[in-house]
PDB file of C-alpha atoms in Angstrom:
ATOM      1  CA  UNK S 967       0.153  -6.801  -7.112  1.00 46.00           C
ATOM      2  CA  UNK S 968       3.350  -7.270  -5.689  1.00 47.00           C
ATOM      3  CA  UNK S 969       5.237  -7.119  -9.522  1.00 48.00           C
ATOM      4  CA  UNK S 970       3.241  -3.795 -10.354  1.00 44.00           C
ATOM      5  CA  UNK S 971       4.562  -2.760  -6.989  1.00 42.00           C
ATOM      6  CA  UNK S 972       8.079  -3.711  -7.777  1.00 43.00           C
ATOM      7  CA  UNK S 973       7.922  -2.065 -11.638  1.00 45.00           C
ATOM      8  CA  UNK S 974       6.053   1.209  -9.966  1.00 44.00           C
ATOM      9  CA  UNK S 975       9.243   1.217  -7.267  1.00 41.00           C
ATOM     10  CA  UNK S 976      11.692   0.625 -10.170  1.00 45.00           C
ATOM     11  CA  UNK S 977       9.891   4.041 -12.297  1.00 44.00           C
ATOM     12  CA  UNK S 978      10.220   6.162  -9.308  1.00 43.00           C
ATOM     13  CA  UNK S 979      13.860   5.305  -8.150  1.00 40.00           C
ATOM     14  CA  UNK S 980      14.648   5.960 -12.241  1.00 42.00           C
ATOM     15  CA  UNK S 981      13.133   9.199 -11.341  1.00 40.00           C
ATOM     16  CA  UNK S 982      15.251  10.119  -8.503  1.00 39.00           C
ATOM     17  CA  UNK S 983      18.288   9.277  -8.655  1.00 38.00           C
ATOM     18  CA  UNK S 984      28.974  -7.192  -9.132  1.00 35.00           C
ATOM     19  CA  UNK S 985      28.507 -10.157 -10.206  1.00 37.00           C
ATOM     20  CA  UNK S 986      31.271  -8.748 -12.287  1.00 38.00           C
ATOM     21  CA  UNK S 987      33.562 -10.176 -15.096  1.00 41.00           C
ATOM     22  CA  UNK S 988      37.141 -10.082 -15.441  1.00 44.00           C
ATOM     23  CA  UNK S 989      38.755  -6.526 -16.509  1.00 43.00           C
ATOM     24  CA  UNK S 990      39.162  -8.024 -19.402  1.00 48.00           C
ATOM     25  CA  UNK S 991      35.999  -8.514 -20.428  1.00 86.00           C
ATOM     26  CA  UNK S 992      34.101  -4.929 -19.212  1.00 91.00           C
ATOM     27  CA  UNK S 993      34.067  -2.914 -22.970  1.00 94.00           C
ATOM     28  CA  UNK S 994      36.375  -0.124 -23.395  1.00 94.00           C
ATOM     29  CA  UNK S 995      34.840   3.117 -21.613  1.00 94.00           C
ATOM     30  CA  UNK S 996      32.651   1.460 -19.462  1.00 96.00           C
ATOM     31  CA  UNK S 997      31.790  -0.083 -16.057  1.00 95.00           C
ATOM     32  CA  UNK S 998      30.489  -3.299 -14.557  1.00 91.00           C
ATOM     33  CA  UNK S 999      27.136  -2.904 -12.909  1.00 92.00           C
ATOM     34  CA  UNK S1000      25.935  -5.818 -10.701  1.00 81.00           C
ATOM     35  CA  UNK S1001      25.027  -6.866  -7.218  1.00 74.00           C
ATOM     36  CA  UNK S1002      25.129 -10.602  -5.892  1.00 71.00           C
ATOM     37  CA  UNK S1003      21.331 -11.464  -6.635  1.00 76.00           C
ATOM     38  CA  UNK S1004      22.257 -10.567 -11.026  1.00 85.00           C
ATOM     39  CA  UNK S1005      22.514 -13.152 -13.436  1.00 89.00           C
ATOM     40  CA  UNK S1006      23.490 -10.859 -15.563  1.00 92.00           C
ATOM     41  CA  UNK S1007      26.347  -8.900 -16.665  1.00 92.00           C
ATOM     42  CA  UNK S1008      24.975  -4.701 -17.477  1.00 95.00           C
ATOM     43  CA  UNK S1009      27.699  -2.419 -18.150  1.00 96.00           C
ATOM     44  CA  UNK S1010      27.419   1.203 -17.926  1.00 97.00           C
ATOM     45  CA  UNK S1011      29.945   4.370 -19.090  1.00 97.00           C
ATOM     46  CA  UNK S1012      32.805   5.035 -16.812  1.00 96.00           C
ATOM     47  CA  UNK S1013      31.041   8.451 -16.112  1.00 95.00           C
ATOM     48  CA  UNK S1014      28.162   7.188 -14.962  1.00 97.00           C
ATOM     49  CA  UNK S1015      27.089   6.243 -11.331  1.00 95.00           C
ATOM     50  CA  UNK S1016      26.345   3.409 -10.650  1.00 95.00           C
ATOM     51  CA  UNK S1017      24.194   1.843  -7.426  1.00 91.00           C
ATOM     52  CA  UNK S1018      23.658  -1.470  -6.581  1.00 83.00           C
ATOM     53  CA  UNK S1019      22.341  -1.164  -2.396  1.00 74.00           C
ATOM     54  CA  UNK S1020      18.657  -0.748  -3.351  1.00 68.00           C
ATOM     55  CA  UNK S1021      17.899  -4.340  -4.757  1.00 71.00           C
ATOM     56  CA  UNK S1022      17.301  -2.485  -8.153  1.00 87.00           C
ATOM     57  CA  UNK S1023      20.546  -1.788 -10.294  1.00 92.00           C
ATOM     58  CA  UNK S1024      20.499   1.566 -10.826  1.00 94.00           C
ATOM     59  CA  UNK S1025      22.714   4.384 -12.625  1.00 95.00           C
ATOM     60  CA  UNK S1026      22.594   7.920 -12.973  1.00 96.00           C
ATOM     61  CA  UNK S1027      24.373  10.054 -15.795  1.00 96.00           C
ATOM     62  CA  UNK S1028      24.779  12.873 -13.176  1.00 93.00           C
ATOM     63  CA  UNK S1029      22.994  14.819  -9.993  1.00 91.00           C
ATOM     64  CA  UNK S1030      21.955  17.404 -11.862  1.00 91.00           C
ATOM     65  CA  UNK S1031      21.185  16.040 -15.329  1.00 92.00           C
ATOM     66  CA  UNK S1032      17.817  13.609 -15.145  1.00 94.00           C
ATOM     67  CA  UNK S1033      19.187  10.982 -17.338  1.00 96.00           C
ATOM     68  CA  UNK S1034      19.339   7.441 -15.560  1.00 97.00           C
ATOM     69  CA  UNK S1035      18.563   3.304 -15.771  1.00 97.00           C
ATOM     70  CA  UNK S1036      17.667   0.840 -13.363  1.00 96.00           C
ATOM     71  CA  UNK S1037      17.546  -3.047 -14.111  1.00 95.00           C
ATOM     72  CA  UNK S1038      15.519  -5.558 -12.303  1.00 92.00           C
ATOM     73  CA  UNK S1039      14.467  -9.422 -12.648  1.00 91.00           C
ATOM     74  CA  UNK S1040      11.385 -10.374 -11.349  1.00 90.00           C
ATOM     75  CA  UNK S1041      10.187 -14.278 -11.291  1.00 91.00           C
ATOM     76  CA  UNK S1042       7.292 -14.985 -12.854  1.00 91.00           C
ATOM     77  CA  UNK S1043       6.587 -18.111 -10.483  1.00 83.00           C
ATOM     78  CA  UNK S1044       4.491 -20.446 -12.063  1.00 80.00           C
ATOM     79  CA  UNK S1045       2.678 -17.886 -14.031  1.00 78.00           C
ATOM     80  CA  UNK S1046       3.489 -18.842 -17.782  1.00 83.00           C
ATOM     81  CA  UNK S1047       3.044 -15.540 -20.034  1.00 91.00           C
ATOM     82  CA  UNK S1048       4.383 -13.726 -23.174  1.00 94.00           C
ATOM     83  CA  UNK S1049       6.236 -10.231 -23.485  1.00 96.00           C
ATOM     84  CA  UNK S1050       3.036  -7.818 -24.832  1.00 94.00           C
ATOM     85  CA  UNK S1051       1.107  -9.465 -22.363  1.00 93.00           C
ATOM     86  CA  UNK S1052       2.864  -8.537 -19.405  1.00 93.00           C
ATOM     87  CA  UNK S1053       3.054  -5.521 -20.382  1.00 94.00           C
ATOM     88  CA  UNK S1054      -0.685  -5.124 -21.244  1.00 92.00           C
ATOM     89  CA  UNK S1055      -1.116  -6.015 -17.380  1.00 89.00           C
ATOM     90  CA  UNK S1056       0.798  -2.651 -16.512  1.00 84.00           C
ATOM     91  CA  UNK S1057      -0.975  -0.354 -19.140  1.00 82.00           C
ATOM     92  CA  UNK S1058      -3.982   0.174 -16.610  1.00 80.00           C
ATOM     93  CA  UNK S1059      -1.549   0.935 -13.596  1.00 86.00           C
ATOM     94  CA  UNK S1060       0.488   3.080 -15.435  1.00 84.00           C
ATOM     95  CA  UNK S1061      -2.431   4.831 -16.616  1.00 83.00           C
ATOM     96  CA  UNK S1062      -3.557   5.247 -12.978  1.00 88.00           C
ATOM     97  CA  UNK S1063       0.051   6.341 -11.256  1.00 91.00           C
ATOM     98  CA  UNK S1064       1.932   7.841 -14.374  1.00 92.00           C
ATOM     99  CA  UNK S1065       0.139  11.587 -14.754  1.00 92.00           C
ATOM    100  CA  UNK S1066      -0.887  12.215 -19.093  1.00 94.00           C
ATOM    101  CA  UNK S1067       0.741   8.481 -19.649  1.00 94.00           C
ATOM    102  CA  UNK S1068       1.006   7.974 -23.259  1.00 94.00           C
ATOM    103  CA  UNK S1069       2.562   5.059 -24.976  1.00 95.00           C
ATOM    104  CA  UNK S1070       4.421   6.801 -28.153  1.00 96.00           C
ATOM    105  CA  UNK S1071       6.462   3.205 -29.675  1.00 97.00           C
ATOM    106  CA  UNK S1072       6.526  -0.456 -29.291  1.00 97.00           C
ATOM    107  CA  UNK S1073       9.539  -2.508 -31.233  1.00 97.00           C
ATOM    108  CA  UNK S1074      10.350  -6.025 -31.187  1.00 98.00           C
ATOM    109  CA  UNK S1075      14.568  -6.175 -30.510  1.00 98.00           C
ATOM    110  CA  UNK S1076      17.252  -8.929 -29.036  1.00 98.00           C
ATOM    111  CA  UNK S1077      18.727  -9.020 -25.733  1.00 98.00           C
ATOM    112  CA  UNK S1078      21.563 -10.842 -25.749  1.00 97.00           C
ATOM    113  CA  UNK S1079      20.556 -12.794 -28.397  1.00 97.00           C
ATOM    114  CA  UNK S1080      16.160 -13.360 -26.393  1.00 97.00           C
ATOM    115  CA  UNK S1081      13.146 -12.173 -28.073  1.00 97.00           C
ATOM    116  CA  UNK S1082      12.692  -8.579 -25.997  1.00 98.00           C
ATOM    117  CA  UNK S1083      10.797  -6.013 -26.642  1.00 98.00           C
ATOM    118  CA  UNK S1084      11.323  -1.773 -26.325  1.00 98.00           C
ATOM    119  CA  UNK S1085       8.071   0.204 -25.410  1.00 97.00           C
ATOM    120  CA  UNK S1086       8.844   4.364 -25.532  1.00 97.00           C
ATOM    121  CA  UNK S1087       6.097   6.393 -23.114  1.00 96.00           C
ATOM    122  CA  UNK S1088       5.991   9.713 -21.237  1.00 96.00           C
ATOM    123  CA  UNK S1089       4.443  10.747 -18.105  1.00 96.00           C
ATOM    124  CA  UNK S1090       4.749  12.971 -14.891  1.00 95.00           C
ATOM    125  CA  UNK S1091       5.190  11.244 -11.979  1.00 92.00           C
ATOM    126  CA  UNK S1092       5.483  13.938  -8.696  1.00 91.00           C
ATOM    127  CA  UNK S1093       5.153  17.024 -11.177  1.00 93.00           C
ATOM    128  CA  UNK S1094       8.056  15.566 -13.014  1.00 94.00           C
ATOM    129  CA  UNK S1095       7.408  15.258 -16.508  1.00 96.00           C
ATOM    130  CA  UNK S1096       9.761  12.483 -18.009  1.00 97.00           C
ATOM    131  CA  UNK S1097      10.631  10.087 -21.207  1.00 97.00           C
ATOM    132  CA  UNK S1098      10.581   6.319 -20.588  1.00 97.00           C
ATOM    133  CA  UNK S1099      12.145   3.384 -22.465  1.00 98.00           C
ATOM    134  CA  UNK S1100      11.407   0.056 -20.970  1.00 97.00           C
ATOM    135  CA  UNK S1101      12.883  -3.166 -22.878  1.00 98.00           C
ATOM    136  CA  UNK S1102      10.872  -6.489 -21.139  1.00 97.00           C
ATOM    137  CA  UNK S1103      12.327  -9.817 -21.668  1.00 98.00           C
ATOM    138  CA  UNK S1104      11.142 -13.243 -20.407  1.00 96.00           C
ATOM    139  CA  UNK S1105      14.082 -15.642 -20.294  1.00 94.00           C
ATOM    140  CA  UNK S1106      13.778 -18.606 -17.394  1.00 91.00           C
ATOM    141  CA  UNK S1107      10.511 -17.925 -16.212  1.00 90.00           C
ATOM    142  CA  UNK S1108      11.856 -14.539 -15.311  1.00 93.00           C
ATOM    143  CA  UNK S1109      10.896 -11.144 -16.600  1.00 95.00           C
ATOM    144  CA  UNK S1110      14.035  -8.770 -17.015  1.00 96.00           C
ATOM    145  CA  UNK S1111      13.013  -4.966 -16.831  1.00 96.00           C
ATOM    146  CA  UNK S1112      15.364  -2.384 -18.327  1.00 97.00           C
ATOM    147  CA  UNK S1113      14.380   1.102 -17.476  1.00 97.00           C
ATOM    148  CA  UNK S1114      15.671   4.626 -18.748  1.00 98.00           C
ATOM    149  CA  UNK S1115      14.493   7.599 -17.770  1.00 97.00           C
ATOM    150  CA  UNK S1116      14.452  11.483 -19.114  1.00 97.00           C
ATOM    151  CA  UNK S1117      13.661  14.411 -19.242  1.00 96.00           C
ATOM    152  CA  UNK S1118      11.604  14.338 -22.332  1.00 97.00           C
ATOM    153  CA  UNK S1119      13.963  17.309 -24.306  1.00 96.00           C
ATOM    154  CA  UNK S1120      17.383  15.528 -23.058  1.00 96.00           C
ATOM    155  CA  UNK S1121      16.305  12.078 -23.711  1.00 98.00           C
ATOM    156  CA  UNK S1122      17.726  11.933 -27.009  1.00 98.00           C
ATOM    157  CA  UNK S1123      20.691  13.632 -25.596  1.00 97.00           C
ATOM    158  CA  UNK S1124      22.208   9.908 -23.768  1.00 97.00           C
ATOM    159  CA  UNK S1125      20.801   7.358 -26.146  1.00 97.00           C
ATOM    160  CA  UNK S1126      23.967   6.532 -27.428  1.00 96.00           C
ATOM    161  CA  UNK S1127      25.037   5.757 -24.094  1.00 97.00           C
ATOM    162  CA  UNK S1128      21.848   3.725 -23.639  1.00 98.00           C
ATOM    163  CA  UNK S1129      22.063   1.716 -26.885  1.00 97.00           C
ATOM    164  CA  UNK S1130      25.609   0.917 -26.213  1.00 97.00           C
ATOM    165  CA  UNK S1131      24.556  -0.870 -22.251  1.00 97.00           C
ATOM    166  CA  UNK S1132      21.975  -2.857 -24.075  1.00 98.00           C
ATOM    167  CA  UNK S1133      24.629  -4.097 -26.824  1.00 97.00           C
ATOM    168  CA  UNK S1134      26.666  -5.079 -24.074  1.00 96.00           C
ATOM    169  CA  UNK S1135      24.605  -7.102 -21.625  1.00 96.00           C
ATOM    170  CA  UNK S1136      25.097 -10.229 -21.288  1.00 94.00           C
ATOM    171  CA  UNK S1137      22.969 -13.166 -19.437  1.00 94.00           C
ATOM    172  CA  UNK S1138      24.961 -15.316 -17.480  1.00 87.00           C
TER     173      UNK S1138
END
């Protein structure tokens, strides 16, 4: 209960809206993202803002443009399970909180070089109607949640910007 709490908290903060490496090593245009709990280095466009207080990474493309991210890691204890079904766990939650949920895409990718996986979905959460793109990887008996969030007619608008964070994070 307390992960589908955490991945529910994670949706809406998307909605609303350093460990870091040397200069040297943040790509051209872009911005370290980070707080002191990351293992992980996620690096966002210089334009973007960028808020680490919550316990969620988050980052907005602007106040009045809903266009943003949030990363989280979330242990998996002792509990021993695979990508698709972690995310089958969420499907009847989502179902439940998300208003018209519908899953539109499922694609197996690389995170840093780990087996992830990128589900696409829409919803309306508080009368919002938004485009999702989660990307779920297990690495250390750890789930890593990626989250962007859209209006559905701008979403294709910052997936450049997107693609480019997740070709540039790094694990530690």
């Amino acid at each position: 209960m307390k992960k589908i709490s955490l991945l529910f908290l994670a949706l809406c903060l998307t909605l609303f809206a350093a460990c870091s490496k040397n200069e040297s090593d943040v790509p051209n245009g872009m911005k370290a993202a980070s707080n002191e709990y990351s293992d992980y280095h996620l690096f966002v466009p210089d334009s973007w803002t960028v808020e680490t207080s919550t316990g969620v990474i988050t980052a907005k493309y602007s106040d009045s443009v809903m266009a943003n991210i949030s990363m989280m890691a979330l242990s998996l204890g002792s509990e021993s399970t695979t990508i698709d079904a972690y995310w089958d766990s969420f499907k009847e939650t989502f179902a439940q909180t998300i208003a018209d949920w519908q899953e539109e895409s499922s694609e197996d990718m690389l995170l840093d070089g780990h087996a992830a996986k990128k589900y696409i979905y829409t919803g309306t959460v508080a009368s919002i109607e938004a485009k999702y793109m989660q990307v779920l990887c297990i690495r250390q008996n750890a789930v890593y949640i990626f989250t962007y969030t859209a209006s559905p007619e701008k979403f294709d608008d910052y997936i450049n910007d997107i693609n480019k964070m997740l070709d540039t994070f790094t694990f530690k």
